[in-house]
Coordinates of C-alpha atoms in Angstrom, one line a residue:
Chain A
M1 CA -2.9 19.3 -51.7
V2 CA -1.9 22.5 -50.0
Q3 CA -5.5 23.0 -48.9
R4 CA -5.6 19.6 -47.4
K5 CA -2.7 20.3 -45.2
S6 CA -4.0 23.6 -43.8
A7 CA -7.4 22.0 -43.1
N8 CA -5.6 19.5 -40.8
I9 CA -4.1 22.2 -38.6
P10 CA -7.1 22.3 -36.2
V11 CA -7.0 18.6 -36.0
Y12 CA -3.4 18.7 -34.9
I13 CA -4.1 21.4 -32.4
I14 CA -7.0 19.4 -30.8
L15 CA -4.9 16.2 -30.7
A16 CA -1.9 18.1 -29.2
I17 CA -4.0 19.5 -26.4
A18 CA -5.5 16.0 -25.8
V19 CA -2.1 14.4 -25.7
L20 CA -0.8 17.1 -23.4
L21 CA -3.7 16.6 -21.0
I22 CA -3.3 12.9 -21.0
S23 CA 0.4 12.9 -20.4
L24 CA 0.6 15.7 -17.9
P25 CA -0.6 13.7 -14.8
L26 CA 1.5 10.7 -15.9
Y27 CA 4.5 12.9 -16.3
M28 CA 3.9 14.5 -13.0
S29 CA 3.7 11.3 -11.1
L30 CA 6.9 10.2 -12.8
I31 CA 9.0 13.2 -11.9
V32 CA 7.7 13.3 -8.3
A33 CA 8.6 9.6 -7.9
F34 CA 12.3 10.5 -8.7
K35 CA 12.5 13.3 -6.2
T36 CA 13.5 13.4 -2.5
P37 CA 10.7 14.6 -0.2
L38 CA 12.7 17.8 0.4
E39 CA 13.1 18.5 -3.3
N40 CA 9.4 18.0 -3.8
M41 CA 8.5 20.4 -1.0
Q42 CA 10.5 23.1 -2.8
S43 CA 8.7 22.6 -6.1
F44 CA 6.1 20.1 -7.2
F45 CA 6.6 20.8 -10.9
A46 CA 10.3 21.2 -11.2
F47 CA 12.3 18.4 -12.8
P48 CA 14.3 16.3 -10.3
N49 CA 17.9 17.4 -9.7
S50 CA 19.1 13.8 -9.9
L51 CA 17.5 10.4 -10.5
Y52 CA 16.8 9.7 -6.8
L53 CA 15.9 6.0 -6.5
G54 CA 15.2 6.0 -2.7
N55 CA 11.4 6.0 -3.2
F56 CA 11.6 3.0 -5.4
R57 CA 13.9 1.2 -3.0
T58 CA 11.7 1.9 -0.1
I59 CA 8.6 0.4 -1.7
L60 CA 10.3 -2.5 -3.4
S61 CA 12.0 -3.5 -0.2
R62 CA 8.5 -4.0 1.4
Q63 CA 7.2 -7.4 0.5
G64 CA 3.8 -6.1 -0.2
Y65 CA 4.6 -4.9 -3.7
F66 CA 5.8 -8.1 -5.2
R67 CA 3.2 -10.2 -3.4
S68 CA 0.5 -7.9 -4.8
L69 CA 2.0 -7.9 -8.2
F70 CA 2.1 -11.7 -8.2
N71 CA -1.5 -11.9 -6.9
S72 CA -2.8 -9.5 -9.6
F73 CA -1.0 -11.5 -12.2
F74 CA -2.2 -14.8 -10.8
I75 CA -5.8 -13.8 -10.4
T76 CA -6.0 -12.1 -13.8
S77 CA -4.4 -15.0 -15.8
L78 CA -6.3 -17.8 -14.1
S79 CA -9.6 -16.0 -14.4
L80 CA -9.0 -15.5 -18.1
L81 CA -8.0 -19.1 -18.5
G82 CA -11.2 -20.2 -16.9
M83 CA -13.2 -17.8 -19.0
V84 CA -11.7 -19.2 -22.3
L85 CA -12.3 -22.8 -21.2
L86 CA -15.9 -22.3 -20.2
W87 CA -17.8 -19.5 -21.9
P88 CA -17.2 -20.1 -25.7
A89 CA -18.2 -23.7 -25.2
A90 CA -21.4 -22.7 -23.3
A91 CA -22.2 -20.1 -25.9
Y92 CA -21.7 -22.6 -28.7
A93 CA -24.1 -25.0 -27.1
I94 CA -26.7 -22.3 -26.5
A95 CA -26.3 -20.7 -30.0
R96 CA -26.6 -24.0 -31.8
K97 CA -29.4 -25.5 -29.7
M98 CA -31.6 -22.4 -29.4
G99 CA -33.5 -23.2 -32.5
E100 CA -34.1 -26.8 -31.7
N101 CA -34.7 -26.8 -28.0
R102 CA -36.8 -24.2 -26.0
I103 CA -34.9 -24.8 -22.8
Y104 CA -31.7 -23.4 -24.4
K105 CA -33.6 -20.4 -25.6
Y106 CA -35.0 -19.7 -22.2
L107 CA -31.6 -20.3 -20.7
Y108 CA -30.1 -17.7 -23.0
F109 CA -32.6 -15.0 -22.0
F110 CA -32.2 -16.1 -18.3
I111 CA -28.4 -15.5 -18.5
L112 CA -28.9 -12.3 -20.4
L113 CA -30.8 -10.9 -17.5
G114 CA -27.5 -10.7 -15.6
I115 CA -26.3 -7.9 -17.8
F116 CA -29.1 -5.7 -16.5
I117 CA -28.8 -6.5 -12.8
P118 CA -26.3 -3.9 -11.6
F119 CA -23.6 -5.0 -9.3
Q120 CA -24.8 -2.8 -6.4
V121 CA -28.0 -4.8 -5.8
R122 CA -26.1 -8.0 -5.5
M123 CA -23.0 -6.6 -3.8
V124 CA -24.0 -7.0 -0.1
P125 CA -25.6 -10.5 -0.3
L126 CA -22.8 -11.7 -2.6
V127 CA -20.2 -10.9 -0.1
R128 CA -22.2 -12.8 2.6
L129 CA -22.6 -15.8 0.2
A130 CA -18.9 -15.7 -0.9
N131 CA -17.8 -15.6 2.7
S132 CA -19.9 -18.6 3.7
L133 CA -18.6 -20.5 0.7
G134 CA -15.1 -19.8 1.7
L135 CA -14.4 -17.7 -1.3
A136 CA -12.9 -14.6 0.4
N137 CA -9.4 -15.4 -0.7
V138 CA -7.2 -15.3 -3.8
N139 CA -8.6 -18.6 -5.3
G140 CA -12.1 -17.6 -4.4
I141 CA -12.1 -14.3 -6.1
I142 CA -11.0 -16.1 -9.3
V143 CA -14.2 -18.1 -9.2
L144 CA -16.1 -14.8 -8.6
Y145 CA -14.5 -13.1 -11.6
I146 CA -15.2 -16.0 -13.9
A147 CA -18.8 -16.1 -12.7
G148 CA -19.1 -12.3 -13.1
S149 CA -18.1 -12.4 -16.7
V150 CA -20.6 -15.1 -17.8
A151 CA -23.5 -12.9 -18.8
E152 CA -21.7 -10.5 -21.1
A153 CA -19.5 -13.2 -22.6
I154 CA -22.4 -15.4 -23.5
F155 CA -24.2 -12.5 -25.0
L156 CA -21.3 -11.4 -27.2
Y157 CA -20.3 -15.0 -28.2
V158 CA -23.8 -16.1 -29.1
A159 CA -24.3 -13.0 -31.3
Y160 CA -21.0 -13.8 -33.0
I161 CA -21.7 -17.5 -33.5
H162 CA -25.0 -16.7 -35.1
T163 CA -23.0 -15.0 -37.9
I164 CA -21.1 -18.2 -38.6
P165 CA -23.1 -20.7 -40.9
P166 CA -23.3 -24.2 -39.4
D167 CA -22.3 -26.0 -42.7
L168 CA -18.8 -26.8 -41.7
E169 CA -19.9 -28.3 -38.4
E170 CA -22.5 -30.4 -40.1
A171 CA -20.0 -31.7 -42.6
A172 CA -17.7 -32.6 -39.8
R173 CA -20.5 -34.4 -38.0
I174 CA -21.3 -36.4 -41.1
D175 CA -17.7 -37.4 -41.2
G176 CA -18.1 -38.8 -37.8
A177 CA -16.4 -36.2 -35.7
T178 CA -17.6 -35.9 -32.1
T179 CA -19.2 -32.6 -30.9
L180 CA -16.2 -31.8 -28.7
H181 CA -13.8 -32.4 -31.6
T182 CA -15.9 -30.2 -33.9
Y183 CA -16.0 -27.5 -31.3
V184 CA -12.3 -27.5 -30.6
R185 CA -11.1 -27.9 -34.2
I186 CA -13.7 -25.8 -36.1
M187 CA -15.6 -23.5 -33.9
L188 CA -12.9 -22.2 -31.6
P189 CA -10.5 -21.0 -34.4
L190 CA -13.5 -19.2 -36.0
M191 CA -14.3 -17.4 -32.8
K192 CA -10.8 -16.0 -32.2
P193 CA -11.6 -12.3 -33.0
I194 CA -14.5 -12.2 -30.6
I195 CA -12.7 -14.1 -27.9
A196 CA -9.9 -11.6 -28.2
T197 CA -12.3 -8.7 -27.7
V198 CA -14.0 -10.3 -24.7
L199 CA -10.7 -11.3 -23.0
I200 CA -9.2 -7.8 -23.4
K201 CA -12.3 -6.3 -21.8
D202 CA -12.2 -8.8 -19.0
A203 CA -8.4 -8.5 -18.5
L204 CA -8.7 -4.7 -18.1
W205 CA -11.7 -5.2 -15.7
I206 CA -10.0 -7.7 -13.5
W207 CA -6.5 -6.2 -13.4
N208 CA -7.9 -2.8 -12.4
D209 CA -10.9 -3.9 -10.3
F210 CA -11.1 -2.2 -7.0
M211 CA -14.6 -2.8 -5.6
L212 CA -14.7 -6.6 -5.6
A213 CA -11.1 -6.8 -4.4
L214 CA -11.9 -4.3 -1.6
L215 CA -14.9 -6.4 -0.5
M216 CA -13.2 -9.8 -0.7
L217 CA -9.5 -9.5 -0.2
N218 CA -8.8 -6.5 2.0
R219 CA -8.6 -8.8 5.1
S220 CA -5.0 -9.9 4.7
I221 CA -1.9 -8.4 3.3
N222 CA -1.2 -11.7 1.6
Y223 CA -4.4 -11.4 -0.5
W224 CA -3.8 -7.9 -1.8
T225 CA -3.9 -7.1 -5.4
L226 CA -2.0 -4.2 -6.9
T227 CA -5.0 -1.9 -6.6
L228 CA -5.4 -2.8 -2.9
F229 CA -1.7 -2.3 -2.4
Q230 CA -1.9 1.3 -3.6
Y231 CA -5.1 2.0 -1.7
N232 CA -3.7 0.8 1.6
F233 CA -0.2 2.2 1.0
R234 CA -1.7 5.6 0.6
F235 CA -3.2 5.5 4.0
Q236 CA 0.0 4.4 5.7
F237 CA 2.2 7.1 4.0
S238 CA -0.3 9.9 3.5
S239 CA 2.3 12.4 4.7
D240 CA 4.9 11.5 2.0
P241 CA 3.7 12.4 -1.5
T242 CA 6.8 11.2 -3.2
L243 CA 6.4 7.7 -1.8
I244 CA 2.8 7.6 -2.7
M245 CA 3.4 8.8 -6.3
T246 CA 6.1 6.2 -6.6
S247 CA 3.7 3.5 -5.6
F248 CA 1.4 4.6 -8.4
V249 CA 4.2 4.6 -10.9
L250 CA 5.1 1.1 -9.8
A251 CA 1.5 0.0 -10.2
M252 CA 1.3 1.4 -13.7
I253 CA 4.6 0.0 -15.0
P254 CA 3.3 -3.5 -15.7
V255 CA 0.4 -2.2 -17.7
M256 CA 2.5 0.4 -19.5
V257 CA 4.9 -2.3 -20.6
V258 CA 2.1 -4.6 -21.9
Y259 CA 0.4 -1.6 -23.6
L260 CA 3.6 -0.5 -25.3
F261 CA 4.0 -3.9 -27.1
A262 CA 0.4 -4.9 -27.5
Q263 CA -1.2 -1.5 -28.2
K264 CA -2.3 -2.2 -31.8
H265 CA -3.7 -5.6 -30.9
I266 CA -5.6 -4.2 -27.9
I267 CA -7.2 -1.4 -29.8
G268 CA -7.8 -3.5 -32.9
G269 CA -9.2 -6.4 -30.9
L270 CA -11.7 -4.1 -29.1
M271 CA -12.7 -2.6 -32.4
S272 CA -13.1 -5.8 -34.4
G273 CA -15.4 -7.6 -32.1
G274 CA -17.1 -4.5 -30.8
I275 CA -18.8 -3.6 -34.1
K276 CA -20.3 -7.0 -34.6
A277 CA -21.9 -7.2 -31.2
Chain B
M1 CA -29.1 -46.6 -39.5
K2 CA -31.6 -45.2 -37.1
M3 CA -29.8 -46.6 -34.2
K4 CA -26.5 -44.9 -35.2
R5 CA -28.2 -41.5 -35.6
K6 CA -29.7 -41.7 -32.2
K7 CA -26.3 -42.5 -30.7
I8 CA -24.6 -39.5 -32.3
N9 CA -27.4 -37.2 -31.2
L10 CA -27.1 -38.5 -27.6
E11 CA -23.4 -37.8 -27.7
R12 CA -24.2 -34.2 -28.9
E13 CA -26.8 -33.7 -26.2
V14 CA -24.5 -34.9 -23.5
T15 CA -21.6 -32.7 -24.7
F16 CA -23.8 -29.6 -24.9
I17 CA -25.2 -30.2 -21.4
C18 CA -21.6 -30.5 -20.1
F19 CA -20.8 -27.2 -21.9
I20 CA -23.6 -25.3 -20.2
V21 CA -23.6 -26.8 -16.7
P22 CA -20.7 -24.5 -15.4
A23 CA -22.4 -21.5 -16.9
V24 CA -25.7 -22.2 -15.1
L25 CA -24.1 -23.0 -11.8
L26 CA -21.8 -20.0 -11.6
Y27 CA -24.5 -17.7 -13.0
V28 CA -27.0 -18.8 -10.4
M29 CA -24.4 -18.4 -7.6
Y30 CA -23.1 -15.0 -8.7
F31 CA -26.3 -13.3 -10.1
I32 CA -29.5 -15.0 -9.1
V33 CA -28.9 -16.1 -5.5
P34 CA -27.6 -12.7 -4.3
M35 CA -30.3 -10.9 -6.1
V36 CA -33.1 -13.0 -4.7
T37 CA -31.7 -12.9 -1.2
G38 CA -31.0 -9.3 -1.6
V39 CA -34.6 -8.4 -2.5
F40 CA -35.8 -10.6 0.4
Y41 CA -33.5 -8.8 2.9
S42 CA -34.6 -5.4 1.7
L43 CA -38.0 -6.3 3.2
T44 CA -36.4 -6.8 6.6
D45 CA -34.4 -4.9 9.2
W46 CA -31.4 -7.2 9.0
T47 CA -28.1 -5.7 10.2
G48 CA -25.9 -8.2 8.5
L49 CA -24.5 -9.4 11.8
S50 CA -27.5 -10.6 13.9
P51 CA -28.7 -14.1 13.0
N52 CA -32.4 -13.0 12.9
A53 CA -34.1 -10.4 10.9
N54 CA -37.6 -9.1 11.3
F55 CA -39.9 -8.8 8.3
I56 CA -40.9 -5.1 8.0
G57 CA -42.5 -5.1 4.5
L58 CA -41.9 -2.0 2.4
E59 CA -40.7 0.1 5.4
N60 CA -37.2 0.4 3.9
Y61 CA -38.5 1.6 0.6
R62 CA -40.8 4.1 2.3
N63 CA -37.9 5.5 4.3
L64 CA -36.0 6.2 1.1
F65 CA -38.4 9.0 0.2
T66 CA -37.7 10.9 3.4
D67 CA -33.9 10.1 3.6
R68 CA -32.1 13.3 2.9
A69 CA -28.7 11.6 2.4
F70 CA -30.3 9.4 -0.3
R71 CA -31.9 12.3 -2.0
Q72 CA -28.7 14.3 -2.0
S73 CA -26.8 11.3 -3.5
L74 CA -29.5 10.8 -6.1
F75 CA -29.5 14.4 -7.0
F76 CA -25.7 14.7 -7.2
N77 CA -25.4 11.4 -9.1
T78 CA -28.1 12.2 -11.7
W79 CA -26.7 15.6 -12.8
Y80 CA -23.2 14.2 -12.6
A81 CA -24.1 11.3 -14.9
L82 CA -25.9 13.6 -17.3
L83 CA -23.0 16.1 -17.6
L84 CA -20.6 13.2 -18.0
V85 CA -22.7 11.8 -20.9
I86 CA -23.0 15.1 -22.7
I87 CA -19.3 15.8 -22.4
V88 CA -18.2 12.3 -23.3
L89 CA -20.5 12.1 -26.3
C90 CA -19.3 15.4 -27.7
L91 CA -15.6 15.0 -27.0
S92 CA -15.3 11.4 -28.1
T93 CA -17.0 12.1 -31.4
M94 CA -14.6 15.1 -31.9
L95 CA -11.5 13.1 -31.0
A96 CA -12.6 10.1 -33.1
L97 CA -13.0 12.4 -36.1
C98 CA -9.6 13.7 -35.5
V99 CA -7.8 10.3 -35.4
N100 CA -9.9 9.1 -38.3
A101 CA -8.6 12.0 -40.5
K102 CA -5.6 11.4 -42.8
I103 CA -2.9 12.8 -40.6
K104 CA 0.6 12.0 -39.7
G105 CA 1.2 10.0 -36.5
R106 CA -2.3 8.6 -36.5
T107 CA -1.3 5.4 -34.8
F108 CA 0.6 7.3 -32.1
F109 CA -2.4 9.5 -31.4
R110 CA -4.8 6.6 -31.3
G111 CA -2.5 4.8 -28.8
M112 CA -2.3 7.9 -26.6
L113 CA -6.0 8.5 -26.6
F114 CA -6.8 5.0 -25.6
F115 CA -4.1 4.7 -23.0
P116 CA -6.2 6.0 -20.0
A117 CA -8.5 3.0 -20.5
V118 CA -5.8 0.5 -19.4
L119 CA -5.1 2.2 -16.1
S120 CA -7.1 1.6 -13.0
M121 CA -9.6 4.2 -12.0
L122 CA -8.1 3.9 -8.5
T123 CA -4.6 4.9 -9.6
I124 CA -5.9 7.8 -11.7
G125 CA -8.2 9.0 -9.0
M126 CA -5.3 9.0 -6.5
I127 CA -2.9 10.7 -8.9
F128 CA -5.4 13.5 -9.5
G129 CA -6.1 13.6 -5.8
E130 CA -2.4 14.4 -5.2
I131 CA -2.4 17.0 -8.0
Y132 CA -5.6 18.7 -6.8
T133 CA -4.6 18.8 -3.1
R134 CA -0.8 19.4 -3.4
A135 CA 0.4 20.4 -6.8
I136 CA -2.2 22.9 -8.0
P137 CA -2.4 24.9 -4.7
T138 CA 1.4 25.2 -4.5
A139 CA 1.5 26.4 -8.1
A140 CA -1.4 28.8 -7.5
R141 CA 0.4 30.3 -4.5
V142 CA 3.5 31.0 -6.7
L143 CA 1.4 32.4 -9.4
N144 CA -0.8 34.2 -7.0
I145 CA -4.1 32.9 -8.3
E146 CA -6.4 32.9 -5.3
F147 CA -9.1 30.6 -6.5
F148 CA -6.8 27.6 -6.8
Q149 CA -4.9 28.1 -3.6
I150 CA -7.4 25.9 -1.7
S151 CA -7.9 22.4 -3.1
V152 CA -10.7 22.2 -5.6
L153 CA -11.8 19.0 -3.8
S154 CA -12.3 20.7 -0.5
R155 CA -15.1 23.0 -1.6
M156 CA -18.6 21.8 -1.9
S157 CA -19.2 23.8 -5.1
T158 CA -16.2 22.7 -7.0
A159 CA -15.5 19.1 -5.7
P160 CA -18.0 17.4 -8.1
F161 CA -16.4 19.1 -11.1
G162 CA -13.0 18.0 -9.8
I163 CA -14.1 14.4 -9.9
L164 CA -16.0 14.9 -13.2
F165 CA -12.8 16.2 -14.9
V166 CA -11.0 13.0 -13.9
H167 CA -13.9 10.8 -15.0
V168 CA -13.9 12.5 -18.4
W169 CA -10.1 12.2 -18.6
Q170 CA -10.3 8.5 -18.3
G171 CA -13.8 7.8 -19.5
L172 CA -13.2 9.2 -23.0
A173 CA -10.9 6.5 -24.1
I174 CA -13.2 3.6 -24.8
P175 CA -16.0 5.8 -26.3
T176 CA -13.4 7.3 -28.7
V177 CA -12.4 3.9 -29.9
L178 CA -16.0 2.8 -30.3
V179 CA -16.9 5.9 -32.3
L180 CA -13.8 5.5 -34.4
A181 CA -14.9 1.9 -35.2
G182 CA -18.3 3.4 -36.1
L183 CA -16.8 6.0 -38.4
Q184 CA -15.0 3.3 -40.3
T185 CA -18.3 1.6 -41.2
I186 CA -19.3 4.7 -43.2
P187 CA -18.8 3.8 -46.9
E188 CA -16.4 6.3 -48.5
E189 CA -18.4 6.5 -51.7
I190 CA -21.3 8.2 -49.9
I191 CA -19.0 10.9 -48.5
E192 CA -17.3 11.4 -51.9
S193 CA -20.6 11.7 -53.8
A194 CA -21.9 14.2 -51.2
E195 CA -18.7 16.1 -51.6
L196 CA -19.2 16.2 -55.4
D197 CA -22.8 17.3 -54.9
G198 CA -21.4 20.3 -53.1
A199 CA -22.3 19.4 -49.5
G200 CA -20.2 21.4 -47.1
K201 CA -18.3 19.9 -44.2
W202 CA -21.1 20.7 -41.6
K203 CA -23.8 19.3 -43.9
R204 CA -21.8 16.1 -44.4
F205 CA -21.3 15.8 -40.7
T206 CA -25.0 16.2 -39.8
H207 CA -26.5 14.4 -42.7
I208 CA -24.1 11.4 -43.1
T209 CA -21.8 11.0 -40.2
I210 CA -24.3 11.5 -37.4
P211 CA -27.0 9.1 -38.8
F212 CA -24.3 6.4 -39.4
L213 CA -22.9 6.9 -35.9
L214 CA -26.3 6.8 -34.0
P215 CA -26.1 3.1 -33.1
V216 CA -22.6 3.5 -31.7
L217 CA -23.5 6.8 -30.0
S218 CA -26.5 5.1 -28.3
V219 CA -24.2 2.4 -27.0
V220 CA -21.7 5.0 -25.7
L221 CA -24.6 6.9 -24.1
I222 CA -25.8 3.9 -22.2
L223 CA -22.3 2.8 -21.1
T224 CA -21.4 6.3 -19.9
L225 CA -24.7 6.9 -18.2
R226 CA -24.2 3.7 -16.3
A227 CA -20.6 4.5 -15.4
G228 CA -21.8 7.9 -14.2
M229 CA -24.7 6.5 -12.1
T230 CA -22.5 3.9 -10.4
M231 CA -19.3 5.9 -9.9
F232 CA -17.5 4.7 -6.9
D233 CA -13.7 4.5 -7.2
Y234 CA -13.0 8.2 -7.8
A235 CA -15.2 9.5 -5.0
M236 CA -13.8 6.9 -2.6
V237 CA -10.2 7.8 -3.1
M238 CA -10.4 11.5 -3.9
T239 CA -13.0 12.9 -1.5
E240 CA -14.5 10.0 0.4
G241 CA -17.9 11.5 -0.5
G242 CA -17.1 14.9 1.0
P243 CA -17.1 17.8 1.6
A244 CA -20.4 17.5 3.4
G245 CA -21.7 14.7 1.1
A246 CA -21.3 16.9 -2.0
T247 CA -19.7 14.0 -3.9
R248 CA -21.2 11.0 -2.1
S249 CA -22.4 8.8 -5.0
L250 CA -25.2 6.4 -4.8
T251 CA -22.9 3.4 -4.8
M252 CA -20.8 4.9 -2.0
N253 CA -23.9 5.5 0.0
I254 CA -24.9 1.8 -0.4
Y255 CA -21.3 0.7 0.5
N256 CA -21.4 2.9 3.6
L257 CA -24.8 1.7 4.7
G258 CA -24.1 -1.9 4.1
F259 CA -20.5 -2.3 5.3
Q260 CA -19.9 0.6 7.7
Q261 CA -23.2 1.4 9.3
L262 CA -24.4 -2.2 9.1
R263 CA -27.9 -1.4 7.8
F264 CA -28.0 -4.3 5.3
G265 CA -31.7 -4.3 4.7
Y266 CA -31.9 -0.6 4.0
A267 CA -28.7 -0.7 1.9
I268 CA -30.2 -3.3 -0.3
A269 CA -33.5 -1.4 -0.6
Q270 CA -31.5 1.5 -1.8
A271 CA -29.5 -0.6 -4.2
T272 CA -32.7 -2.1 -5.6
M273 CA -34.1 1.4 -6.2
V274 CA -30.9 2.3 -8.1
S275 CA -31.1 -0.9 -10.1
I276 CA -34.7 -0.1 -11.1
I277 CA -33.5 3.2 -12.4
L278 CA -30.6 1.6 -14.3
I279 CA -32.8 -1.2 -15.7
G280 CA -35.3 1.4 -16.8
I281 CA -32.6 3.3 -18.7
S282 CA -31.2 0.2 -20.3
F283 CA -34.7 -0.9 -21.4
L284 CA -35.4 2.5 -22.9
Q285 CA -32.2 2.3 -24.8
I286 CA -33.0 -1.1 -26.2
T287 CA -36.4 -0.1 -27.4
I288 CA -35.0 3.0 -29.0
T289 CA -32.3 1.1 -30.9
Q290 CA -34.7 -1.7 -31.9
K291 CA -37.1 0.9 -33.4
R292 CA -34.2 2.2 -35.4
K293 CA -33.6 -1.2 -36.9
V294 CA -37.1 -1.2 -38.4
Y295 CA -36.4 1.7 -40.6

């Protein structure tokens, strides 16, 4: 028993260093955000003398922040909603018809190709196409995010459905249930773990995405997401580090709050579906 | 009886077709059309603005080989990605082993280690940008350390490492969780019996842990290699590719060519080249992992 404990000391040391390295930049952005510019000039590392809220007030009084927060929230949630409605169903059809019908099999491999085509090769023409389809706005980027998630989602869902025996569905069909009914009542509940995995991955991607947002939404302040808000804000106030750090803190707060409460589910969700794939 | 069966089947067919139509439409719009038009435009001198483009064959691809900026980006990005892969593979395995051990506060440590993954690369890049350019030089002046008095990001020799550090800081989170999931698939009996047989810690690690982790590690390898080869956000907000192109990644190069210099055709040719490299790597990985399954 005693030996066990001493064997763990290097583990604690490594983890302590890791935690220190992870929290240091976050801690620094927090303390800088609560300082006046003058205080910050005197020392970057010192703890603030008082809780100065002027930086927060300055940013929150600009309309950009709440507008971007709303946009990020709106875009992320509607994209996820679209993904839940569309992709498990499509994967279900493909997974169950692959054996019977060649077209579905080819379709599966055709869609899988998308995983291997990097974004960069499509980036330039995609922006042109999206512009001409009128998708360079908040509603349009939702369509693009949903479309962008299709290949990976189908890949993960189909792999998961293949591990579920079709007995239950066949029993339901013999009982006269429609396919839609079978899907909603039997298949969807069984797919919950993998749906959680895919949605968590996609949520992190969309909420934090910079590239597609920069390409599609940087034309109007009304379209900005939180990432664009920070990016543009930094250019405007590049001379005032306390304000900039405050904008980063404000951008991180929503994620931090969600993470604080859902941490276990996020890590567990990623792990459970991740192994099976 | 036969009539009824046909009717049910028809209902099933129609439902399934309805299920896949949105997938096909959006997939073609987002993946196929841009790719096909992209490859077509890479054979022209299109600027992206003018309505007409001249067909110039493989000229854009030939120019790649003499383009010094492209070569510089390719060189920087390749060794950057390789270093990233090596560091991430080693450190994520080490950290996963740590949070898999029976220690106090395991949940807390797991939560902390994964936290960087939920933040945006942009925010992290900009925070570290501030730290590199303002905090560290001020501290170095106080402590009189000459090396750090100038920002790490403003020197050609150190800027890539400045970005690499940030990438490791954030890029470790997901691999650590993946490796942790891999560690939990190792049956405890095997480890226990090895322990009874007198296998030391190192032996157990190389003979049991590593072979069990290989599938996960190959996934981590491919994910990290891709992340390294397509790095964009960090360089964009920390150095804008500078100083003197020392941190200009391939993706930044494509972005600049396509959207700033308006050389669409050439930008896509470059992107196609990068894609071929990436697809090659993915393909290699798939064949390697599939070979493993045979054993």
